[in-house]
C-alpha positions as semicolon CSV with decimal commas, in nm:
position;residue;x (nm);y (nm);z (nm)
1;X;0,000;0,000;0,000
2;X;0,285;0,224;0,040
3;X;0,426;0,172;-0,251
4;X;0,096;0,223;-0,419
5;X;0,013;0,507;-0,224
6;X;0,358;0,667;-0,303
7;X;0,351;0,639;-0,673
8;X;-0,032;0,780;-0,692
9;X;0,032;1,081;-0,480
10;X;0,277;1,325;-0,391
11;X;0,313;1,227;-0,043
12;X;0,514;1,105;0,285
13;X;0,405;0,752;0,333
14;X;0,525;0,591;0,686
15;X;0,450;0,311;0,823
16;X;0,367;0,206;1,139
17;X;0,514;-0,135;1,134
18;X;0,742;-0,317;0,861
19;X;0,645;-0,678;0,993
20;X;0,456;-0,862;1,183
21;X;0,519;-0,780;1,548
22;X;0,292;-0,666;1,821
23;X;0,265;-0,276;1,832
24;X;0,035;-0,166;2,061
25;X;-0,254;0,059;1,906
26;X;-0,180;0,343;2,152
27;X;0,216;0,333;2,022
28;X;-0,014;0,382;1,650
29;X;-0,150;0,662;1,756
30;X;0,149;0,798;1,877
31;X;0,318;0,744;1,573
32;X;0,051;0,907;1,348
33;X;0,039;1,201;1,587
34;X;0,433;1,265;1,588
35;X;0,461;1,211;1,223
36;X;0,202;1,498;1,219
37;X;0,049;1,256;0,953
38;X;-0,274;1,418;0,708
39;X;-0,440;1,064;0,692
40;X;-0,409;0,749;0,895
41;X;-0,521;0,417;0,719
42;X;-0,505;0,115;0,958
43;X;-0,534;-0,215;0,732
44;X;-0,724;-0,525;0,858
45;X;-0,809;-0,856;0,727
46;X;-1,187;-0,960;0,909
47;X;-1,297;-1,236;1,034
48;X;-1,609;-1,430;1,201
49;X;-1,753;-1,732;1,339
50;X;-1,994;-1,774;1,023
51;X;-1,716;-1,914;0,761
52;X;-1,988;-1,740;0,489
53;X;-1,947;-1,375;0,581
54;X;-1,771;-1,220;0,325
55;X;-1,673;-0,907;0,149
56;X;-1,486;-0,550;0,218
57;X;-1,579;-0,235;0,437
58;X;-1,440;0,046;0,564
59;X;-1,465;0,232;0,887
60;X;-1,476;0,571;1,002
61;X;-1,445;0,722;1,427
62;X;-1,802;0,715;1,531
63;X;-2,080;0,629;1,756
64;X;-2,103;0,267;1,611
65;X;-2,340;0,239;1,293
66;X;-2,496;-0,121;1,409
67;X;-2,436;-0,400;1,668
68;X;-2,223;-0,578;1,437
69;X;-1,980;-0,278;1,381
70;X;-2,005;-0,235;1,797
71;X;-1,920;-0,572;1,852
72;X;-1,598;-0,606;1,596
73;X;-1,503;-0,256;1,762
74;X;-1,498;-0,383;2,134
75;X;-1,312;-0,725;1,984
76;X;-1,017;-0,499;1,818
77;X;-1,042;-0,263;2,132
78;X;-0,926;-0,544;2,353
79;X;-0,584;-0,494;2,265
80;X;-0,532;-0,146;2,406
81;X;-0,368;-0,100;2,713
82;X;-0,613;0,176;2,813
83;X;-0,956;0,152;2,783
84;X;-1,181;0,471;2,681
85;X;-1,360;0,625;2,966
86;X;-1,672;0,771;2,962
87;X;-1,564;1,159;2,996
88;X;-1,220;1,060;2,752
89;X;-1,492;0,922;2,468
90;X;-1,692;1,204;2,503
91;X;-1,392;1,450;2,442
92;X;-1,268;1,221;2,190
93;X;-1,588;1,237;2,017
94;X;-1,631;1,623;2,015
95;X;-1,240;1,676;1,939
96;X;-1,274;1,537;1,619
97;X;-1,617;1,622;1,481
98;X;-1,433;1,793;1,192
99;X;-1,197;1,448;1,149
100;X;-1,466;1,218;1,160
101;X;-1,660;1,417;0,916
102;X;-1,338;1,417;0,665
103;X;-1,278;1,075;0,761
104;X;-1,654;0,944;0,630
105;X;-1,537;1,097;0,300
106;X;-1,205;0,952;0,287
107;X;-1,384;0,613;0,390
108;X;-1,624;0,665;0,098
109;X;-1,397;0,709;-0,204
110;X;-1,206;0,383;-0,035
111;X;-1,439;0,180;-0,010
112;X;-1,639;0,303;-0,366
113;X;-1,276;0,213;-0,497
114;X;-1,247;-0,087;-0,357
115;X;-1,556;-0,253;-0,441
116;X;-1,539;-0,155;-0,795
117;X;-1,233;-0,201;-0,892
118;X;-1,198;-0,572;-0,666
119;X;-1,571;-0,672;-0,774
120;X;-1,468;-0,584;-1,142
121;X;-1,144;-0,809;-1,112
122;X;-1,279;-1,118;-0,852
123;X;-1,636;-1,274;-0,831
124;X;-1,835;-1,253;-0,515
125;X;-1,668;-0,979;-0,363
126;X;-1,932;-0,793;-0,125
127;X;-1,963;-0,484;-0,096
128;X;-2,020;-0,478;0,299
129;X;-2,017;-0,038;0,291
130;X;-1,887;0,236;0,503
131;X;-1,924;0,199;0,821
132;X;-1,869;0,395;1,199
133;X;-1,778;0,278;1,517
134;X;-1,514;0,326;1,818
135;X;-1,212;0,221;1,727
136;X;-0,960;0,266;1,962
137;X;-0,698;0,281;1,700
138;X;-0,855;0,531;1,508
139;X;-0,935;0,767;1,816
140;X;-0,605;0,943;1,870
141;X;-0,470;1,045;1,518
142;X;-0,582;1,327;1,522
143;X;-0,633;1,359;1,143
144;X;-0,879;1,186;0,911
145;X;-0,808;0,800;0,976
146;X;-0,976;0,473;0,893
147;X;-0,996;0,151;0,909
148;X;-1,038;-0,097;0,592
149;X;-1,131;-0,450;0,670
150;X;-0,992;-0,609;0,325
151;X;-1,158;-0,921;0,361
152;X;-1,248;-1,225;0,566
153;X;-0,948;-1,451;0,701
154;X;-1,203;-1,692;0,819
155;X;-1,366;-1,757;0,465
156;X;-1,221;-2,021;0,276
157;X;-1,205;-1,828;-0,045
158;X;-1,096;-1,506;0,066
159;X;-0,808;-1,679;0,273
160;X;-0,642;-1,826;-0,027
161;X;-0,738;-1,492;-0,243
162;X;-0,519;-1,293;0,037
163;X;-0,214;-1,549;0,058
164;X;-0,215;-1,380;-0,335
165;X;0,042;-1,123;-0,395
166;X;-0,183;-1,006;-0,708
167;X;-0,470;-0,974;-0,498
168;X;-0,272;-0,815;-0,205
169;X;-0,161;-0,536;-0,470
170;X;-0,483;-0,531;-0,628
171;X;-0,628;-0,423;-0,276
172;X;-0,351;-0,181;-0,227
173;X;-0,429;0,016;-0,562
174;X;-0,733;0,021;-0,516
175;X;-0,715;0,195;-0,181
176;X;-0,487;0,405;-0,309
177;X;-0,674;0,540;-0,580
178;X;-0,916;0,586;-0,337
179;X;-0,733;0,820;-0,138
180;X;-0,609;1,002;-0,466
181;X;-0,957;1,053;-0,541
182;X;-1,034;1,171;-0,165
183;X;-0,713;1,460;-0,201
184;X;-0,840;1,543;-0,525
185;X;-1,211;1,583;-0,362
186;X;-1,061;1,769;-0,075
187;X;-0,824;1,995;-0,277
188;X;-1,145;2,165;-0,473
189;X;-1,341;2,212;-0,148
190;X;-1,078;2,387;-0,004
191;X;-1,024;2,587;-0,278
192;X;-1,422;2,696;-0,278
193;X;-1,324;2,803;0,052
């Protein structure tokens, strides 16, 4: 994705990680936040007890949009070291009114890339939409950040699709051009400013 990412758009791309080792989500946050970073896109493969659910989404900071999204949201939320009190939530939540509006339209044009271009290239991809709820790693960016669940581990299909490196890259373009068309979007709303 950063490679994708980097070739799309002029832009600083750093990552929080390199491989797979435990960083905790508030060390993500911190990162983002010292980085200064614009955008902060936390990547995600899903996963569920029912083998059959299937498809892509995309989530945004919010009150959660349905039980499902609250329940996936506590699950991921179990790895912080802190947990969100009542008064910190409420903060959270009226700090970034602005971000989580920019973040629903950064979540839009990634997930409207995403399902077209990977429904166009693989059958049966679901288009599962955008999506809010609290996630713990999105609450501290403090910039317009979500989080894109790329597809189920725990469904047979979509686990061999991601063990694919063409798959893997088609994902990552197609985010990408997602958030090209987002800094496009937001470059002609600023300038009507």
């Amino acid at each position: 994705l950063a490679a994708a990412i980097r070739s799309s758009v002029d832009a600083k791309v750093y990552l929080t990680r390199r491989d797979d080792r435990t960083l905790s989500l508030e060390d993500r946050n911190a990162f983002a936040v010292a980085k200064k970073a614009d955008l902060f896109i936390s990547i995600h493969a899903n996963a569920s007890t029912d083998r059959r659910s299937s498809g892509i989404e995309t989530y945004y900071l919010n009150n959660a949009t349905d039980e499902a999204a609250a329940r996936l949201a506590k699950r991921e939320n179990r790895g912080a070291r802190k947990k969100i009190s009542d008064v910190e939530r409420i903060l959270s939540i009226m700090l970034q009114n602005y971000d989580a509006a920019e973040s629903r339209l950064l979540a839009s044009d990634v997930q409207g890339s995403l399902a077209k271009n990977m429904r166009r290239r693989y059958s049966g991809v679901k288009n599962r939409s955008v999506r809010s709820a609290l996630f713990y790693v999105l609450v501290g960016a403090k910039c317009p950040a979500i989080l894109v669940e790329t597809s189920f581990i725990s469904n047979p299909v979509e686990e061999k699709r991601l063990l694919r490196r063409d798959y893997q890259s088609d994902i990552a373009s197609s985010i990408a051009a997602g958030v090209r068309e987002y800094l496009k979007a937001n470059d002609k709303r600023l300038v009507s400013l």
